[in-house]
Coordinates of C-alpha atoms in Angstrom, one line a residue:
X1 CA -6.2 52.5 40.1
X2 CA -5.4 53.6 36.5
X3 CA -3.2 51.4 34.4
X4 CA -0.8 54.4 34.3
X5 CA -0.5 54.6 38.1
X6 CA -0.4 50.8 38.6
X7 CA 2.4 50.4 36.1
X8 CA 4.7 53.1 37.5
X9 CA 4.0 52.3 41.1
X10 CA 5.1 48.7 40.4
X11 CA 8.0 49.4 37.9
X12 CA 9.5 52.3 39.7
X13 CA 8.9 51.6 43.3
X14 CA 10.5 54.0 45.8
X15 CA 13.9 54.6 44.1
X16 CA 16.1 57.3 45.7
X17 CA 17.2 59.7 43.0
X18 CA 20.5 60.1 44.8
X19 CA 21.1 56.4 44.7
X20 CA 23.8 55.7 42.2
X21 CA 23.3 51.9 42.4
X22 CA 22.0 51.8 38.8
X23 CA 25.5 52.5 37.5
X24 CA 26.3 49.2 35.8
X25 CA 29.8 48.1 34.8
X26 CA 30.4 46.5 31.4
X27 CA 30.2 42.8 32.0
X28 CA 31.1 40.4 29.2
X29 CA 29.5 37.3 30.8
X30 CA 26.7 35.7 28.9
X31 CA 23.3 37.2 30.0
X32 CA 20.8 34.8 31.6
X33 CA 18.1 33.5 29.3
X34 CA 14.5 34.5 30.0
X35 CA 12.8 33.0 27.1
X36 CA 10.2 30.1 27.4
X37 CA 11.1 28.4 24.1
X38 CA 14.5 26.7 23.9
X39 CA 16.1 24.5 21.2
X40 CA 14.8 21.0 21.1
X41 CA 17.7 18.7 22.0
X42 CA 16.8 15.7 19.8
X43 CA 15.9 18.0 16.8
X44 CA 15.6 16.4 13.4
X45 CA 14.1 18.6 10.7
X46 CA 13.3 15.6 8.4
X47 CA 11.4 13.8 11.1
X48 CA 9.5 17.0 12.1
X49 CA 8.6 17.6 8.5
X50 CA 7.2 14.1 8.1
X51 CA 5.1 14.5 11.3
X52 CA 3.8 17.9 10.3
X53 CA 2.9 16.7 6.8
X54 CA 1.0 13.8 8.3
X55 CA -0.8 16.1 10.8
X56 CA -1.8 18.5 8.1
X57 CA -3.0 15.9 5.7
X58 CA -4.9 13.8 8.3
X59 CA -8.7 13.8 8.3
X60 CA -9.7 16.8 10.2
X61 CA -6.2 18.1 10.7
X62 CA -4.3 17.2 13.9
X63 CA -3.8 20.7 15.5
X64 CA -2.4 19.2 18.7
X65 CA 0.6 17.7 16.8
X66 CA 1.2 20.9 15.0
X67 CA 1.1 22.9 18.3
X68 CA 3.5 20.4 20.0
X69 CA 6.1 20.8 17.3
X70 CA 5.9 24.6 16.9
X71 CA 6.1 25.5 20.6
X72 CA 8.9 23.0 21.3
X73 CA 11.2 24.1 18.5
X74 CA 13.3 27.3 18.5
X75 CA 12.8 29.9 15.8
X76 CA 16.1 28.7 14.2
X77 CA 14.9 25.1 14.2
X78 CA 11.5 26.2 12.6
X79 CA 13.4 27.8 9.8
X80 CA 15.1 24.5 9.1
X81 CA 11.8 22.6 9.1
X82 CA 10.4 25.1 6.6
X83 CA 13.4 24.5 4.3
X84 CA 13.1 20.7 4.5
X85 CA 9.3 20.8 4.1
X86 CA 9.5 22.8 0.8
X87 CA 12.4 20.7 -0.6
X88 CA 10.5 17.5 0.0
X89 CA 6.9 18.5 -0.7
X90 CA 7.4 21.2 -3.4
X91 CA 5.3 23.6 -1.4
X92 CA 5.9 25.9 1.5
X93 CA 4.9 25.0 5.0
X94 CA 3.1 28.3 5.3
X95 CA 0.9 27.5 2.3
X96 CA 0.0 24.1 3.7
X97 CA -1.0 25.6 7.0
X98 CA -3.0 28.4 5.5
X99 CA -5.0 25.8 3.6
X100 CA -5.5 23.6 6.7
X101 CA -6.0 26.1 9.5
X102 CA -8.1 29.2 10.2
X103 CA -8.6 32.1 12.6
X104 CA -6.4 33.1 15.4
X105 CA -4.8 29.6 15.5
X106 CA -3.7 30.0 11.9
X107 CA -2.3 33.5 12.6
X108 CA -0.1 32.4 15.5
X109 CA 1.2 29.3 13.7
X110 CA 2.2 31.4 10.7
X111 CA 3.8 34.0 13.0
X112 CA 5.9 31.3 14.7
X113 CA 7.2 30.3 11.2
X114 CA 8.6 33.8 10.5
X115 CA 12.0 35.0 11.6
X116 CA 11.9 37.7 14.3
X117 CA 12.5 40.4 11.7
X118 CA 9.9 39.0 9.3
X119 CA 7.4 38.9 12.1
X120 CA 8.0 42.5 13.1
X121 CA 8.0 43.7 9.4
X122 CA 4.7 41.9 9.1
X123 CA 3.4 43.7 12.1
X124 CA 4.4 47.0 10.7
X125 CA 2.6 46.1 7.5
X126 CA -0.6 45.2 9.3
X127 CA -0.4 48.3 11.4
X128 CA 0.0 50.7 8.4
X129 CA -1.9 49.0 5.6
X130 CA -5.6 49.4 5.1
X131 CA -8.0 51.6 7.0
X132 CA -6.4 53.4 9.9
X133 CA -3.0 53.0 11.5
X134 CA -2.4 51.0 14.7
X135 CA 0.0 53.5 16.4
X136 CA 0.5 51.4 19.5
X137 CA 2.1 48.6 17.5
X138 CA 4.6 50.9 15.8
X139 CA 5.7 52.3 19.2
X140 CA 5.8 48.9 20.9
X141 CA 8.2 47.5 18.3
X142 CA 10.5 50.4 17.9
X143 CA 10.7 51.1 21.7
X144 CA 11.7 47.6 22.6
X145 CA 14.0 46.4 19.7
X146 CA 17.8 46.8 19.6
X147 CA 19.5 48.9 16.9
X148 CA 20.5 45.7 15.1
X149 CA 17.0 44.4 15.2
X150 CA 15.5 47.6 13.8
X151 CA 18.0 47.6 11.0
X152 CA 17.0 44.1 10.2
X153 CA 13.2 45.0 10.2
X154 CA 13.8 47.9 7.8
X155 CA 15.7 45.6 5.4
X156 CA 13.1 42.8 5.5
X157 CA 10.3 45.4 5.1
X158 CA 12.0 46.8 2.0
X159 CA 12.6 43.4 0.5
X160 CA 9.1 42.1 1.2
X161 CA 6.9 45.1 0.5
X162 CA 9.1 47.2 -1.9
X163 CA 8.8 50.3 0.2
X164 CA 11.1 52.1 2.7
X165 CA 9.6 51.9 6.2
X166 CA 10.5 55.5 6.7
X167 CA 8.3 56.5 3.8
X168 CA 5.4 54.5 5.1
X169 CA 5.7 56.1 8.5
X170 CA 5.7 59.5 6.9
X171 CA 2.6 58.8 4.9
X172 CA 0.6 57.2 7.7
X173 CA 1.5 59.4 10.6
X174 CA 2.0 63.1 11.2
X175 CA 3.5 65.8 13.3
X176 CA 5.7 65.2 16.4
X177 CA 4.6 61.5 16.4
X178 CA 6.2 61.1 13.0
X179 CA 9.4 62.8 14.3
X180 CA 9.6 60.3 17.2
X181 CA 9.1 57.2 15.1
X182 CA 11.6 58.4 12.6
X183 CA 14.1 59.1 15.3
X184 CA 13.7 55.5 16.6
X185 CA 14.0 54.2 13.0
X186 CA 17.5 55.6 12.8
X187 CA 18.6 52.8 15.1
X188 CA 21.2 54.9 16.8
X189 CA 20.1 54.6 20.4
X190 CA 23.0 54.3 22.9
X191 CA 23.1 50.7 24.0
X192 CA 25.8 51.0 26.7
X193 CA 25.0 49.7 30.1
X194 CA 27.2 52.3 31.8
X195 CA 25.3 55.2 33.3
X196 CA 26.5 58.7 33.3
X197 CA 25.0 60.3 36.4
X198 CA 26.0 63.9 35.4
X199 CA 24.4 63.5 32.0
X200 CA 21.2 62.1 33.7
X201 CA 21.1 65.2 35.8
X202 CA 21.6 67.5 32.9
X203 CA 19.0 65.6 30.8
X204 CA 16.5 65.8 33.7
X205 CA 17.0 69.6 33.8
X206 CA 16.7 69.9 30.1
X207 CA 13.4 68.0 30.1
X208 CA 12.1 70.2 33.0
X209 CA 13.0 73.4 31.1
X210 CA 11.5 72.0 27.9
X211 CA 8.2 71.2 29.6
X212 CA 7.0 72.2 33.0
X213 CA 9.2 75.2 33.4
X214 CA 8.1 77.1 30.3
X215 CA 4.9 78.1 28.4
X216 CA 4.3 75.6 25.8
X217 CA 6.4 72.4 25.3
X218 CA 9.6 71.9 23.4
X219 CA 8.7 68.5 22.1
X220 CA 11.9 68.1 20.2
X221 CA 13.9 68.1 23.4
X222 CA 11.9 65.2 24.7
X223 CA 12.2 63.3 21.5
X224 CA 15.9 63.8 21.2
X225 CA 16.6 62.5 24.8
X226 CA 14.0 59.8 25.0
X227 CA 14.9 58.2 21.7
X228 CA 18.7 58.4 21.9
X229 CA 19.7 57.4 25.5
X230 CA 20.0 53.8 26.7
X231 CA 17.4 52.2 28.9
X232 CA 19.7 52.3 32.1
X233 CA 20.6 56.0 31.3
X234 CA 17.0 56.9 30.9
X235 CA 16.1 55.1 34.2
X236 CA 18.7 57.3 36.0
X237 CA 17.4 60.5 34.2
X238 CA 13.8 59.7 35.4
X239 CA 15.1 59.3 38.9
X240 CA 17.0 62.6 38.7
X241 CA 13.9 64.3 37.4
X242 CA 12.5 64.0 41.0
X243 CA 15.3 66.4 42.1
X244 CA 14.1 69.2 39.8
X245 CA 10.3 68.7 39.8
X246 CA 7.6 67.8 42.3
X247 CA 6.2 65.5 39.5
X248 CA 7.5 62.3 38.1
X249 CA 8.5 62.5 34.5
X250 CA 5.6 60.3 33.3
X251 CA 3.1 62.6 35.0
X252 CA 4.8 65.6 33.5
X253 CA 4.5 64.1 30.0
X254 CA 0.8 63.5 30.7
X255 CA 0.5 67.1 31.7
X256 CA 2.4 68.6 28.8
X257 CA 1.5 66.5 25.8
X258 CA -1.6 65.1 24.2
X259 CA -2.5 62.6 21.6
X260 CA -0.2 60.1 19.8
X261 CA 3.0 61.8 20.9
X262 CA 2.0 61.6 24.5
X263 CA 1.3 57.9 24.4
X264 CA 4.5 57.4 22.3
X265 CA 6.8 59.1 24.8
X266 CA 5.1 57.6 27.8
X267 CA 5.5 54.1 26.3
X268 CA 9.2 54.8 25.7
X269 CA 9.5 55.8 29.3
X270 CA 7.7 52.6 30.5
X271 CA 9.8 50.3 28.3
X272 CA 13.0 52.0 29.5
X273 CA 12.0 51.5 33.2
X274 CA 10.9 47.9 32.9
X275 CA 10.4 46.2 29.5
X276 CA 8.8 43.0 30.9
X277 CA 6.3 45.1 32.9
X278 CA 5.6 47.1 29.7
X279 CA 4.7 43.9 27.9
X280 CA 2.7 42.6 30.9
X281 CA 0.6 45.7 30.8
X282 CA 0.1 45.3 27.0
X283 CA -1.2 41.8 27.6
X284 CA -3.5 42.9 30.4
X285 CA -5.0 45.6 28.2
X286 CA -5.6 42.9 25.5
X287 CA -7.8 41.0 28.0
X288 CA -9.5 44.1 29.5
X289 CA -13.0 45.1 28.4
X290 CA -15.4 43.4 26.0
X291 CA -13.6 40.7 24.0
X292 CA -10.0 39.7 23.8
X293 CA -7.6 41.5 21.5
X294 CA -6.1 38.2 20.1
X295 CA -3.8 40.0 17.7
X296 CA -2.0 41.8 20.6
X297 CA -1.7 38.6 22.6
X298 CA -0.3 36.7 19.6
X299 CA 2.2 39.6 18.9
X300 CA 3.6 39.7 22.4
X301 CA 3.9 35.9 22.9
X302 CA 5.4 35.2 19.5
X303 CA 7.9 38.1 19.7
X304 CA 9.0 37.6 23.4
X305 CA 9.0 33.8 23.6
X306 CA 12.7 33.7 23.0
X307 CA 13.5 36.9 24.8
X308 CA 11.9 37.6 28.1
X309 CA 8.5 35.9 28.4
X310 CA 9.5 34.3 31.7
X311 CA 10.0 37.8 33.2
X312 CA 6.9 39.0 31.6
X313 CA 5.0 36.2 33.3
X314 CA 6.6 37.2 36.6
X315 CA 5.7 40.9 36.2
X316 CA 2.1 40.0 35.2
X317 CA 1.5 38.1 38.4
X318 CA 3.1 40.8 40.5
X319 CA 1.1 43.6 38.8
X320 CA -2.4 41.9 38.5
X321 CA -2.4 39.2 41.1
X322 CA -3.3 36.5 38.5
X323 CA -1.0 34.4 36.5
X324 CA -0.7 35.0 32.8
X325 CA -1.4 31.3 32.3
X326 CA -4.7 31.6 34.2
X327 CA -5.7 34.7 32.4
X328 CA -5.1 33.2 29.1
X329 CA -7.1 30.1 30.0
X330 CA -9.9 32.3 31.2
X331 CA -10.0 34.6 28.1
X332 CA -9.3 32.2 25.2
X333 CA -10.3 28.8 24.1
X334 CA -9.6 25.8 21.8
X335 CA -6.4 25.2 19.9
X336 CA -5.5 28.9 20.1
X337 CA -5.5 28.6 23.9
X338 CA -3.4 25.5 23.8
X339 CA -0.7 27.0 21.7
X340 CA -0.5 30.1 23.8
X341 CA -0.2 28.0 27.0
X342 CA 2.4 25.9 25.1
X343 CA 4.5 29.1 24.5
X344 CA 4.4 29.9 28.1
X345 CA 5.9 26.6 28.9
X346 CA 3.5 25.9 31.7
X347 CA 1.4 23.1 30.2

């Protein structure tokens, strides 16, 4: 079974397009927490700094101690450790770790020390700097971050790299794919949880008319709807699409589009249906084939450890009949493996 079919069979299930159960009221209660990393209760930045300094300067470097602290402290707490470390030692914690560590383990430790916006800006830089562009990373981040998060990423990117992210996207991509990325970079997606069924039906008809029901494809119509509607709204639109076409919308996109824009819009659809399942698939693809794509594994675990990693782990087991923990243990090794398992909270 293809990844495409497996994802949508799992994420969509057998939803009735006439079922209005996805209409969600505005609820002001605090949402449940699905992250695997939580604030350390007995946190003391001064003590952690002393322990890290000793671990870095010890003969051979004590990676186990470094891992134990980084995976058991929230991002906010790590920022405080960084500040204390620099004020007491005269050098940054990042510089000390770069000197002491190497490889994938170094990369993930440095990633954990960045704020979420810094980490995402860094991922954009890596994806667009040098030979070739990693289009998957660009779409992954923009399709799964909130409007506020995207604005923060743009601000950090400009401050760090002295360039507007929009200009970088324009220079590194082309055509309809560029249009879709720039639309997401506007950070004006509707974030309401209330679903308008009439609008969903209208959008479904618009998408059908823009694709299957005409010669050629009106890509702009797809970009406009898929980059501006909320996740719940899009989910209802995808259900309503079944009332106007014999094909599910993802299949229609596959039929009508090709190349980067096809992958981009399908990824938007996937993340709108089920964001944790989208990331579960990303991780499975990183393990699939010859060699593990460690950069992708690091990116997902670092960025989702305080968001929805618990749900990603649940979706992974449901989709692939193996736990994410077991797959990581099977495909990685050494201190890199230990810190990944530590982020899962299963060690």
